[in-house]
mmCIF file with all atom_site columns, C-alpha atoms in Angstrom:
data_model
loop_
_atom_site.group_PDB
_atom_site.id
_atom_site.type_symbol
_atom_site.label_atom_id
_atom_site.label_alt_id
_atom_site.label_comp_id
_atom_site.label_asym_id
_atom_site.label_entity_id
_atom_site.label_seq_id
_atom_site.pdbx_PDB_ins_code
_atom_site.Cartn_x
_atom_site.Cartn_y
_atom_site.Cartn_z
_atom_site.occupancy
_atom_site.B_iso_or_equiv
_atom_site.pdbx_formal_charge
_atom_site.auth_seq_id
_atom_site.auth_comp_id
_atom_site.auth_asym_id
_atom_site.auth_atom_id
_atom_site.pdbx_PDB_model_num
ATOM 1   C CA . MET A 1 1   ? -19.354 -1.881  -14.646 1.00 0.00 ? 7   MET A CA 1
ATOM 2   C CA . THR A 1 2   ? -21.542 1.152   -15.190 1.00 0.00 ? 8   THR A CA 1
ATOM 3   C CA . GLN A 1 3   ? -21.132 3.566   -18.083 1.00 0.00 ? 9   GLN A CA 1
ATOM 4   C CA . ARG A 1 4   ? -19.877 6.267   -15.722 1.00 0.00 ? 10  ARG A CA 1
ATOM 5   C CA . SER A 1 5   ? -17.251 3.935   -14.215 1.00 0.00 ? 11  SER A CA 1
ATOM 6   C CA . ALA A 1 6   ? -16.063 2.852   -17.660 1.00 0.00 ? 12  ALA A CA 1
ATOM 7   C CA . LEU A 1 7   ? -15.744 6.492   -18.768 1.00 0.00 ? 13  LEU A CA 1
ATOM 8   C CA . ASN A 1 8   ? -13.864 7.452   -15.596 1.00 0.00 ? 14  ASN A CA 1
ATOM 9   C CA . ARG A 1 9   ? -11.440 4.551   -15.974 1.00 0.00 ? 15  ARG A CA 1
ATOM 10  C CA . SER A 1 10  ? -10.869 5.335   -19.646 1.00 0.00 ? 16  SER A CA 1
ATOM 11  C CA . LEU A 1 11  ? -10.143 9.005   -18.872 1.00 0.00 ? 17  LEU A CA 1
ATOM 12  C CA . LEU A 1 12  ? -7.831  8.046   -16.017 1.00 0.00 ? 18  LEU A CA 1
ATOM 13  C CA . ALA A 1 13  ? -5.972  5.565   -18.226 1.00 0.00 ? 19  ALA A CA 1
ATOM 14  C CA . LEU A 1 14  ? -5.606  8.130   -21.019 1.00 0.00 ? 20  LEU A CA 1
ATOM 15  C CA . ALA A 1 15  ? -4.405  10.846  -18.641 1.00 0.00 ? 21  ALA A CA 1
ATOM 16  C CA . GLY A 1 16  ? -1.998  8.403   -17.019 1.00 0.00 ? 22  GLY A CA 1
ATOM 17  C CA . LEU A 1 17  ? -0.511  7.375   -20.381 1.00 0.00 ? 23  LEU A CA 1
ATOM 18  C CA . VAL A 1 18  ? -0.060  11.010  -21.437 1.00 0.00 ? 24  VAL A CA 1
ATOM 19  C CA . LEU A 1 19  ? 1.602   11.957  -18.143 1.00 0.00 ? 25  LEU A CA 1
ATOM 20  C CA . LEU A 1 20  ? 3.780   8.833   -18.192 1.00 0.00 ? 26  LEU A CA 1
ATOM 21  C CA . GLY A 1 21  ? 4.921   9.504   -21.746 1.00 0.00 ? 27  GLY A CA 1
ATOM 22  C CA . GLY A 1 22  ? 5.695   13.149  -20.995 1.00 0.00 ? 28  GLY A CA 1
ATOM 23  C CA . GLY A 1 23  ? 7.547   12.233  -17.820 1.00 0.00 ? 29  GLY A CA 1
ATOM 24  C CA . LEU A 1 24  ? 9.671   9.611   -19.581 1.00 0.00 ? 30  LEU A CA 1
ATOM 25  C CA . LEU A 1 25  ? 10.451  12.085  -22.370 1.00 0.00 ? 31  LEU A CA 1
ATOM 26  C CA . VAL A 1 26  ? 11.683  14.697  -19.889 1.00 0.00 ? 32  VAL A CA 1
ATOM 27  C CA . LEU A 1 27  ? 13.536  12.074  -17.820 1.00 0.00 ? 33  LEU A CA 1
ATOM 28  C CA . PHE A 1 28  ? 15.429  10.662  -20.803 1.00 0.00 ? 34  PHE A CA 1
ATOM 29  C CA . ALA A 1 29  ? 16.458  14.140  -21.929 1.00 0.00 ? 35  ALA A CA 1
ATOM 30  C CA . GLY A 1 30  ? 17.298  15.450  -18.457 1.00 0.00 ? 36  GLY A CA 1
ATOM 31  C CA . LEU A 1 31  ? 19.532  12.490  -17.598 1.00 0.00 ? 37  LEU A CA 1
ATOM 32  C CA . ASP A 1 32  ? 21.026  12.422  -21.116 1.00 0.00 ? 38  ASP A CA 1
ATOM 33  C CA . LEU A 1 33  ? 20.150  8.738   -21.412 1.00 0.00 ? 39  LEU A CA 1
ATOM 34  C CA . TYR A 1 34  ? 20.230  8.765   -25.212 1.00 0.00 ? 40  TYR A CA 1
ATOM 35  C CA . ARG A 1 35  ? 23.948  9.626   -25.297 1.00 0.00 ? 41  ARG A CA 1
ATOM 36  C CA . ARG A 1 36  ? 24.887  7.489   -22.294 1.00 0.00 ? 42  ARG A CA 1
ATOM 37  C CA . HIS A 1 37  ? 23.280  4.342   -23.665 1.00 0.00 ? 43  HIS A CA 1
ATOM 38  C CA . HIS A 1 38  ? 24.032  5.091   -27.333 1.00 0.00 ? 44  HIS A CA 1
ATOM 39  C CA . LEU A 1 39  ? 20.369  5.275   -28.282 1.00 0.00 ? 45  LEU A CA 1
ATOM 40  C CA . THR A 1 40  ? 19.219  6.934   -31.491 1.00 0.00 ? 46  THR A CA 1
ATOM 41  C CA . PRO A 1 41  ? 15.850  8.684   -31.117 1.00 0.00 ? 47  PRO A CA 1
ATOM 42  C CA . PRO A 1 42  ? 13.570  9.083   -34.148 1.00 0.00 ? 48  PRO A CA 1
ATOM 43  C CA . THR A 1 43  ? 14.042  12.032  -36.467 1.00 0.00 ? 49  THR A CA 1
ATOM 44  C CA . GLY A 1 44  ? 12.394  15.171  -35.112 1.00 0.00 ? 50  GLY A CA 1
ATOM 45  C CA . TRP A 1 45  ? 12.146  13.704  -31.609 1.00 0.00 ? 51  TRP A CA 1
ATOM 46  C CA . PRO A 1 46  ? 11.849  16.539  -29.047 1.00 0.00 ? 52  PRO A CA 1
ATOM 47  C CA . LEU A 1 47  ? 13.989  16.859  -25.913 1.00 0.00 ? 53  LEU A CA 1
ATOM 48  C CA . ILE A 1 48  ? 17.000  14.724  -26.768 1.00 0.00 ? 54  ILE A CA 1
ATOM 49  C CA . THR A 1 49  ? 19.705  16.424  -24.695 1.00 0.00 ? 55  THR A CA 1
ATOM 50  C CA . PRO A 1 50  ? 19.531  18.291  -21.360 1.00 0.00 ? 56  PRO A CA 1
ATOM 51  C CA . ASP A 1 51  ? 20.023  21.602  -23.242 1.00 0.00 ? 57  ASP A CA 1
ATOM 52  C CA . ASP A 1 52  ? 16.984  21.125  -25.476 1.00 0.00 ? 58  ASP A CA 1
ATOM 53  C CA . VAL A 1 53  ? 13.782  23.088  -24.932 1.00 0.00 ? 59  VAL A CA 1
ATOM 54  C CA . LEU A 1 54  ? 10.258  22.205  -25.966 1.00 0.00 ? 60  LEU A CA 1
ATOM 55  C CA . LEU A 1 55  ? 9.790   25.394  -28.015 1.00 0.00 ? 61  LEU A CA 1
ATOM 56  C CA . GLY A 1 56  ? 12.897  27.008  -29.462 1.00 0.00 ? 62  GLY A CA 1
ATOM 57  C CA . SER A 1 57  ? 13.292  30.621  -30.510 1.00 0.00 ? 63  SER A CA 1
ATOM 58  C CA . ALA A 1 58  ? 12.412  29.828  -34.120 1.00 0.00 ? 64  ALA A CA 1
ATOM 59  C CA . ASP A 1 59  ? 9.258   27.976  -33.110 1.00 0.00 ? 65  ASP A CA 1
ATOM 60  C CA . ARG A 1 60  ? 8.158   30.779  -30.794 1.00 0.00 ? 66  ARG A CA 1
ATOM 61  C CA . ALA A 1 61  ? 8.727   33.343  -33.524 1.00 0.00 ? 67  ALA A CA 1
ATOM 62  C CA . ARG A 1 62  ? 6.839   31.236  -36.065 1.00 0.00 ? 68  ARG A CA 1
ATOM 63  C CA . TRP A 1 63  ? 3.831   30.795  -33.787 1.00 0.00 ? 69  TRP A CA 1
ATOM 64  C CA . SER A 1 64  ? 3.904   34.440  -32.750 1.00 0.00 ? 70  SER A CA 1
ATOM 65  C CA . SER A 1 65  ? 3.680   35.487  -36.399 1.00 0.00 ? 71  SER A CA 1
ATOM 66  C CA . GLN A 1 66  ? 0.284   33.790  -36.672 1.00 0.00 ? 72  GLN A CA 1
ATOM 67  C CA . GLY A 1 67  ? -1.388  36.910  -35.293 1.00 0.00 ? 73  GLY A CA 1
ATOM 68  C CA . TRP A 1 68  ? -2.304  38.581  -32.031 1.00 0.00 ? 74  TRP A CA 1
ATOM 69  C CA . TRP A 1 69  ? -5.058  36.020  -31.325 1.00 0.00 ? 75  TRP A CA 1
ATOM 70  C CA . TRP A 1 70  ? -2.766  32.964  -31.187 1.00 0.00 ? 76  TRP A CA 1
ATOM 71  C CA . TRP A 1 71  ? -1.385  33.165  -27.639 1.00 0.00 ? 77  TRP A CA 1
ATOM 72  C CA . PRO A 1 72  ? -4.680  34.329  -26.070 1.00 0.00 ? 78  PRO A CA 1
ATOM 73  C CA . ALA A 1 73  ? -6.367  31.363  -27.767 1.00 0.00 ? 79  ALA A CA 1
ATOM 74  C CA . VAL A 1 74  ? -3.720  28.987  -26.379 1.00 0.00 ? 80  VAL A CA 1
ATOM 75  C CA . LEU A 1 75  ? -4.093  30.422  -22.888 1.00 0.00 ? 81  LEU A CA 1
ATOM 76  C CA . ALA A 1 76  ? -7.895  30.205  -23.105 1.00 0.00 ? 82  ALA A CA 1
ATOM 77  C CA . ALA A 1 77  ? -7.663  26.557  -24.201 1.00 0.00 ? 83  ALA A CA 1
ATOM 78  C CA . LEU A 1 78  ? -5.329  25.754  -21.313 1.00 0.00 ? 84  LEU A CA 1
ATOM 79  C CA . VAL A 1 79  ? -7.616  27.502  -18.812 1.00 0.00 ? 85  VAL A CA 1
ATOM 80  C CA . LEU A 1 80  ? -10.607 25.612  -20.211 1.00 0.00 ? 86  LEU A CA 1
ATOM 81  C CA . ALA A 1 81  ? -8.771  22.294  -19.987 1.00 0.00 ? 87  ALA A CA 1
ATOM 82  C CA . ALA A 1 82  ? -7.700  23.007  -16.410 1.00 0.00 ? 88  ALA A CA 1
ATOM 83  C CA . THR A 1 83  ? -11.260 24.009  -15.467 1.00 0.00 ? 89  THR A CA 1
ATOM 84  C CA . LEU A 1 84  ? -12.719 20.834  -16.984 1.00 0.00 ? 90  LEU A CA 1
ATOM 85  C CA . ALA A 1 85  ? -10.111 18.710  -15.227 1.00 0.00 ? 91  ALA A CA 1
ATOM 86  C CA . LEU A 1 86  ? -10.842 20.395  -11.895 1.00 0.00 ? 92  LEU A CA 1
ATOM 87  C CA . GLY A 1 87  ? -14.595 19.961  -12.371 1.00 0.00 ? 93  GLY A CA 1
ATOM 88  C CA . TRP A 1 88  ? -14.120 16.298  -13.218 1.00 0.00 ? 94  TRP A CA 1
ATOM 89  C CA . LEU A 1 89  ? -11.953 15.828  -10.121 1.00 0.00 ? 95  LEU A CA 1
ATOM 90  C CA . LEU A 1 90  ? -14.541 17.493  -7.884  1.00 0.00 ? 96  LEU A CA 1
ATOM 91  C CA . ALA A 1 91  ? -17.253 15.312  -9.419  1.00 0.00 ? 97  ALA A CA 1
ATOM 92  C CA . GLN A 1 92  ? -15.251 12.224  -8.463  1.00 0.00 ? 98  GLN A CA 1
ATOM 93  C CA . LEU A 1 93  ? -14.718 13.462  -4.924  1.00 0.00 ? 99  LEU A CA 1
ATOM 94  C CA . SER A 1 94  ? -18.411 14.157  -4.366  1.00 0.00 ? 100 SER A CA 1
ATOM 95  C CA . ARG A 1 95  ? -19.776 10.753  -3.503  1.00 0.00 ? 101 ARG A CA 1
ATOM 96  C CA . ARG A 1 96  ? -23.218 10.081  -4.878  1.00 0.00 ? 102 ARG A CA 1
ATOM 97  C CA . ARG A 1 97  ? -23.317 6.819   -3.061  1.00 0.00 ? 103 ARG A CA 1
ATOM 98  C CA . PRO A 1 98  ? -22.945 6.870   0.713   1.00 0.00 ? 104 PRO A CA 1
ATOM 99  C CA . GLY A 1 99  ? -20.333 4.527   2.085   1.00 0.00 ? 105 GLY A CA 1
ATOM 100 C CA . ALA A 1 100 ? -22.008 4.031   5.474   1.00 0.00 ? 106 ALA A CA 1
ATOM 101 C CA . LEU A 1 101 ? -25.278 4.990   7.128   1.00 0.00 ? 107 LEU A CA 1
ATOM 102 C CA . SER A 1 102 ? -25.689 5.798   10.779  1.00 0.00 ? 108 SER A CA 1
ATOM 103 C CA . VAL A 1 103 ? -28.109 3.496   12.561  1.00 0.00 ? 109 VAL A CA 1
ATOM 104 C CA . GLY A 1 104 ? -30.638 5.302   14.723  1.00 0.00 ? 110 GLY A CA 1
ATOM 105 C CA . GLY A 1 105 ? -30.722 8.695   13.015  1.00 0.00 ? 111 GLY A CA 1
ATOM 106 C CA . LYS A 1 106 ? -28.127 11.046  14.433  1.00 0.00 ? 112 LYS A CA 1
ATOM 107 C CA . PRO A 1 107 ? -25.216 8.870   15.599  1.00 0.00 ? 113 PRO A CA 1
ATOM 108 C CA . PRO A 1 108 ? -24.356 8.996   19.315  1.00 0.00 ? 114 PRO A CA 1
ATOM 109 C CA . GLN A 1 109 ? -20.797 9.122   20.521  1.00 0.00 ? 115 GLN A CA 1
ATOM 110 C CA . GLU A 1 110 ? -20.478 5.363   20.200  1.00 0.00 ? 116 GLU A CA 1
ATOM 111 C CA . GLY A 1 111 ? -22.786 4.967   17.212  1.00 0.00 ? 117 GLY A CA 1
ATOM 112 C CA . VAL A 1 112 ? -23.131 2.004   14.911  1.00 0.00 ? 118 VAL A CA 1
ATOM 113 C CA . GLU A 1 113 ? -22.788 2.375   11.160  1.00 0.00 ? 119 GLU A CA 1
ATOM 114 C CA . LEU A 1 114 ? -24.243 0.187   8.457   1.00 0.00 ? 120 LEU A CA 1
ATOM 115 C CA . ARG A 1 115 ? -22.591 -0.163  5.094   1.00 0.00 ? 121 ARG A CA 1
ATOM 116 C CA . ALA A 1 116 ? -24.803 1.040   2.255   1.00 0.00 ? 122 ALA A CA 1
ATOM 117 C CA . ARG A 1 117 ? -23.899 -2.056  0.237   1.00 0.00 ? 123 ARG A CA 1
ATOM 118 C CA . ALA A 1 118 ? -25.050 -4.307  3.059   1.00 0.00 ? 124 ALA A CA 1
ATOM 119 C CA . LEU A 1 119 ? -28.356 -2.475  3.319   1.00 0.00 ? 125 LEU A CA 1
ATOM 120 C CA . SER A 1 120 ? -28.967 -2.632  -0.427  1.00 0.00 ? 126 SER A CA 1
ATOM 121 C CA . ASP A 1 121 ? -28.127 -6.355  -0.466  1.00 0.00 ? 127 ASP A CA 1
ATOM 122 C CA . ALA A 1 122 ? -30.518 -6.990  2.432   1.00 0.00 ? 128 ALA A CA 1
ATOM 123 C CA . ILE A 1 123 ? -33.362 -5.110  0.732   1.00 0.00 ? 129 ILE A CA 1
ATOM 124 C CA . ALA A 1 124 ? -32.705 -6.891  -2.571  1.00 0.00 ? 130 ALA A CA 1
ATOM 125 C CA . SER A 1 125 ? -32.615 -10.295 -0.900  1.00 0.00 ? 131 SER A CA 1
ATOM 126 C CA . GLU A 1 126 ? -35.901 -9.734  0.922   1.00 0.00 ? 132 GLU A CA 1
ATOM 127 C CA . ALA A 1 127 ? -37.550 -8.153  -2.123  1.00 0.00 ? 133 ALA A CA 1
ATOM 128 C CA . GLY A 1 128 ? -36.445 -11.005 -4.354  1.00 0.00 ? 134 GLY A CA 1
ATOM 129 C CA . ALA A 1 129 ? -38.315 -13.436 -2.122  1.00 0.00 ? 135 ALA A CA 1
ATOM 130 C CA . LEU A 1 130 ? -41.641 -11.602 -2.474  1.00 0.00 ? 136 LEU A CA 1
ATOM 131 C CA . PRO A 1 131 ? -44.452 -13.360 -4.364  1.00 0.00 ? 137 PRO A CA 1
ATOM 132 C CA . GLY A 1 132 ? -44.417 -12.556 -8.064  1.00 0.00 ? 138 GLY A CA 1
ATOM 133 C CA . VAL A 1 133 ? -40.874 -11.114 -8.004  1.00 0.00 ? 139 VAL A CA 1
ATOM 134 C CA . GLU A 1 134 ? -38.346 -12.892 -10.186 1.00 0.00 ? 140 GLU A CA 1
ATOM 135 C CA . HIS A 1 135 ? -35.377 -10.611 -9.530  1.00 0.00 ? 141 HIS A CA 1
ATOM 136 C CA . ALA A 1 136 ? -34.663 -7.511  -7.432  1.00 0.00 ? 142 ALA A CA 1
ATOM 137 C CA . ALA A 1 137 ? -31.810 -4.995  -7.664  1.00 0.00 ? 143 ALA A CA 1
ATOM 138 C CA . VAL A 1 138 ? -31.319 -2.226  -5.103  1.00 0.00 ? 144 VAL A CA 1
ATOM 139 C CA . ARG A 1 139 ? -28.937 0.707   -5.007  1.00 0.00 ? 145 ARG A CA 1
ATOM 140 C CA . ILE A 1 140 ? -28.512 3.222   -2.174  1.00 0.00 ? 146 ILE A CA 1
ATOM 141 C CA . THR A 1 141 ? -27.740 6.745   -3.388  1.00 0.00 ? 147 THR A CA 1
ATOM 142 C CA . GLY A 1 142 ? -27.687 10.231  -1.913  1.00 0.00 ? 148 GLY A CA 1
ATOM 143 C CA . ARG A 1 143 ? -25.706 11.483  1.039   1.00 0.00 ? 149 ARG A CA 1
ATOM 144 C CA . PRO A 1 144 ? -25.207 9.562   4.275   1.00 0.00 ? 150 PRO A CA 1
ATOM 145 C CA . ALA A 1 145 ? -27.531 11.974  6.105   1.00 0.00 ? 151 ALA A CA 1
ATOM 146 C CA . HIS A 1 146 ? -30.207 11.728  3.395   1.00 0.00 ? 152 HIS A CA 1
ATOM 147 C CA . PRO A 1 147 ? -29.998 8.334   1.702   1.00 0.00 ? 153 PRO A CA 1
ATOM 148 C CA . ARG A 1 148 ? -32.299 7.283   -1.097  1.00 0.00 ? 154 ARG A CA 1
ATOM 149 C CA . ALA A 1 149 ? -33.097 3.846   -2.455  1.00 0.00 ? 155 ALA A CA 1
ATOM 150 C CA . ARG A 1 150 ? -33.500 2.851   -6.070  1.00 0.00 ? 156 ARG A CA 1
ATOM 151 C CA . VAL A 1 151 ? -35.267 -0.456  -6.506  1.00 0.00 ? 157 VAL A CA 1
ATOM 152 C CA . LYS A 1 152 ? -35.689 -2.350  -9.752  1.00 0.00 ? 158 LYS A CA 1
ATOM 153 C CA . LEU A 1 153 ? -38.101 -5.277  -9.626  1.00 0.00 ? 159 LEU A CA 1
ATOM 154 C CA . THR A 1 154 ? -38.447 -7.832  -12.371 1.00 0.00 ? 160 THR A CA 1
ATOM 155 C CA . LEU A 1 155 ? -41.898 -9.388  -12.040 1.00 0.00 ? 161 LEU A CA 1
ATOM 156 C CA . THR A 1 156 ? -43.166 -12.666 -13.370 1.00 0.00 ? 162 THR A CA 1
ATOM 157 C CA . ALA A 1 157 ? -45.712 -12.635 -16.167 1.00 0.00 ? 163 ALA A CA 1
ATOM 158 C CA . ALA A 1 158 ? -48.572 -13.514 -13.781 1.00 0.00 ? 164 ALA A CA 1
ATOM 159 C CA . ALA A 1 159 ? -47.644 -10.995 -11.074 1.00 0.00 ? 165 ALA A CA 1
ATOM 160 C CA . ALA A 1 160 ? -49.810 -8.002  -10.186 1.00 0.00 ? 166 ALA A CA 1
ATOM 161 C CA . PRO A 1 161 ? -47.687 -4.793  -10.136 1.00 0.00 ? 167 PRO A CA 1
ATOM 162 C CA . GLY A 1 162 ? -49.855 -3.129  -7.485  1.00 0.00 ? 168 GLY A CA 1
ATOM 163 C CA . ALA A 1 163 ? -49.626 -6.090  -5.128  1.00 0.00 ? 169 ALA A CA 1
ATOM 164 C CA . ALA A 1 164 ? -45.871 -6.365  -5.647  1.00 0.00 ? 170 ALA A CA 1
ATOM 165 C CA . LEU A 1 165 ? -45.383 -2.660  -4.960  1.00 0.00 ? 171 LEU A CA 1
ATOM 166 C CA . GLY A 1 166 ? -47.484 -2.845  -1.793  1.00 0.00 ? 172 GLY A CA 1
ATOM 167 C CA . ALA A 1 167 ? -45.570 -5.895  -0.571  1.00 0.00 ? 173 ALA A CA 1
ATOM 168 C CA . LEU A 1 168 ? -42.295 -4.089  -1.222  1.00 0.00 ? 174 LEU A CA 1
ATOM 169 C CA . CYS A 1 169 ? -43.356 -1.053  0.818   1.00 0.00 ? 175 CYS A CA 1
ATOM 170 C CA . GLU A 1 170 ? -44.789 -3.050  3.694   1.00 0.00 ? 176 GLU A CA 1
ATOM 171 C CA . GLY A 1 171 ? -41.980 -5.584  3.754   1.00 0.00 ? 177 GLY A CA 1
ATOM 172 C CA . PRO A 1 172 ? -38.353 -4.830  2.753   1.00 0.00 ? 178 PRO A CA 1
ATOM 173 C CA . LEU A 1 173 ? -38.586 -1.037  2.769   1.00 0.00 ? 179 LEU A CA 1
ATOM 174 C CA . ASN A 1 174 ? -40.385 -0.962  6.119   1.00 0.00 ? 180 ASN A CA 1
ATOM 175 C CA . THR A 1 175 ? -37.758 -3.313  7.534   1.00 0.00 ? 181 THR A CA 1
ATOM 176 C CA . ALA A 1 176 ? -34.975 -1.054  6.206   1.00 0.00 ? 182 ALA A CA 1
ATOM 177 C CA . ARG A 1 177 ? -36.519 2.008   7.837   1.00 0.00 ? 183 ARG A CA 1
ATOM 178 C CA . ARG A 1 178 ? -36.935 0.268   11.166  1.00 0.00 ? 184 ARG A CA 1
ATOM 179 C CA . SER A 1 179 ? -33.462 -1.263  11.126  1.00 0.00 ? 185 SER A CA 1
ATOM 180 C CA . THR A 1 180 ? -31.785 2.086   10.459  1.00 0.00 ? 186 THR A CA 1
ATOM 181 C CA . GLY A 1 181 ? -34.080 4.053   12.761  1.00 0.00 ? 187 GLY A CA 1
ATOM 182 C CA . ARG A 1 182 ? -35.185 6.421   10.027  1.00 0.00 ? 188 ARG A CA 1
ATOM 183 C CA . PRO A 1 183 ? -38.736 7.765   9.807   1.00 0.00 ? 189 PRO A CA 1
ATOM 184 C CA . GLU A 1 184 ? -38.597 7.613   6.013   1.00 0.00 ? 190 GLU A CA 1
ATOM 185 C CA . LEU A 1 185 ? -36.450 6.300   3.190   1.00 0.00 ? 191 LEU A CA 1
ATOM 186 C CA . PRO A 1 186 ? -37.266 7.985   -0.137  1.00 0.00 ? 192 PRO A CA 1
ATOM 187 C CA . THR A 1 187 ? -37.469 5.253   -2.726  1.00 0.00 ? 193 THR A CA 1
ATOM 188 C CA . GLU A 1 188 ? -37.723 5.133   -6.498  1.00 0.00 ? 194 GLU A CA 1
ATOM 189 C CA . VAL A 1 189 ? -39.175 1.851   -7.772  1.00 0.00 ? 195 VAL A CA 1
ATOM 190 C CA . ARG A 1 190 ? -39.041 0.607   -11.336 1.00 0.00 ? 196 ARG A CA 1
ATOM 191 C CA . LEU A 1 191 ? -41.125 -2.379  -12.350 1.00 0.00 ? 197 LEU A CA 1
ATOM 192 C CA . GLN A 1 192 ? -40.624 -4.535  -15.392 1.00 0.00 ? 198 GLN A CA 1
ATOM 193 C CA . ILE A 1 193 ? -42.013 -7.837  -16.578 1.00 0.00 ? 199 ILE A CA 1
ATOM 194 C CA . ALA A 1 194 ? -39.644 -10.723 -17.200 1.00 0.00 ? 200 ALA A CA 1
ATOM 195 C CA . HIS A 1 195 ? -39.331 -11.821 -20.802 1.00 0.00 ? 201 HIS A CA 1
ATOM 196 C CA . HIS A 1 196 ? -40.919 -15.153 -21.466 1.00 0.00 ? 202 HIS A CA 1
ATOM 197 C CA . LYS A 1 197 ? -41.283 -17.328 -24.510 1.00 0.00 ? 203 LYS A CA 1
ATOM 198 C CA . PRO A 1 198 ? -44.780 -17.671 -25.975 1.00 0.00 ? 204 PRO A CA 1
ATOM 199 C CA . HIS A 1 199 ? -46.481 -20.981 -25.373 1.00 0.00 ? 205 HIS A CA 1
ATOM 200 C CA . ARG A 1 200 ? -47.138 -23.204 -28.335 1.00 0.00 ? 206 ARG A CA 1
ATOM 201 C CA . ALA A 1 201 ? -50.478 -24.907 -28.637 1.00 0.00 ? 207 ALA A CA 1
ATOM 202 C CA . GLU A 1 202 ? -50.747 -28.108 -30.613 1.00 0.00 ? 208 GLU A CA 1
#
């Protein structure tokens, strides 16, 4: 799980718990479940009966006496929270990773689509079999009309980075371009050397 996915799931879980708690609070008060089932809520518990309100007259008067800046500050905070929530929602809707790529450039009426995950797995499998490559990881990003590839190669200690990069371009990436019918596939390649234990000489 990536850091972004973990953050998104944590925010969704937190928002879900807050909304669930607020909904149950309003539901219990609206249906008068405390009285019907002889339940005793904690002291100071809000919204106990259907006639209760979240902010009574005394509370509104007390908060209003804080000064002229109080309610504008509350409204500004609510607007800011709503704006951040909307921006976060739009960021989730904008897909940074294409779900499918059209094969052959612009798709005809009966075009064929290739899943981005399948293409990344194919490139990684072919790149992992190159000489001097110990492990390969590929991710397809960008929009479906303009995909990009991010390749991470873990090389063996005896591998030549230049030779591995040339083999990657002439092999897996060239195959990916030909298979999708694209004249080019912008690619970002990161090379690293596999960790190895030092040899002991006796």
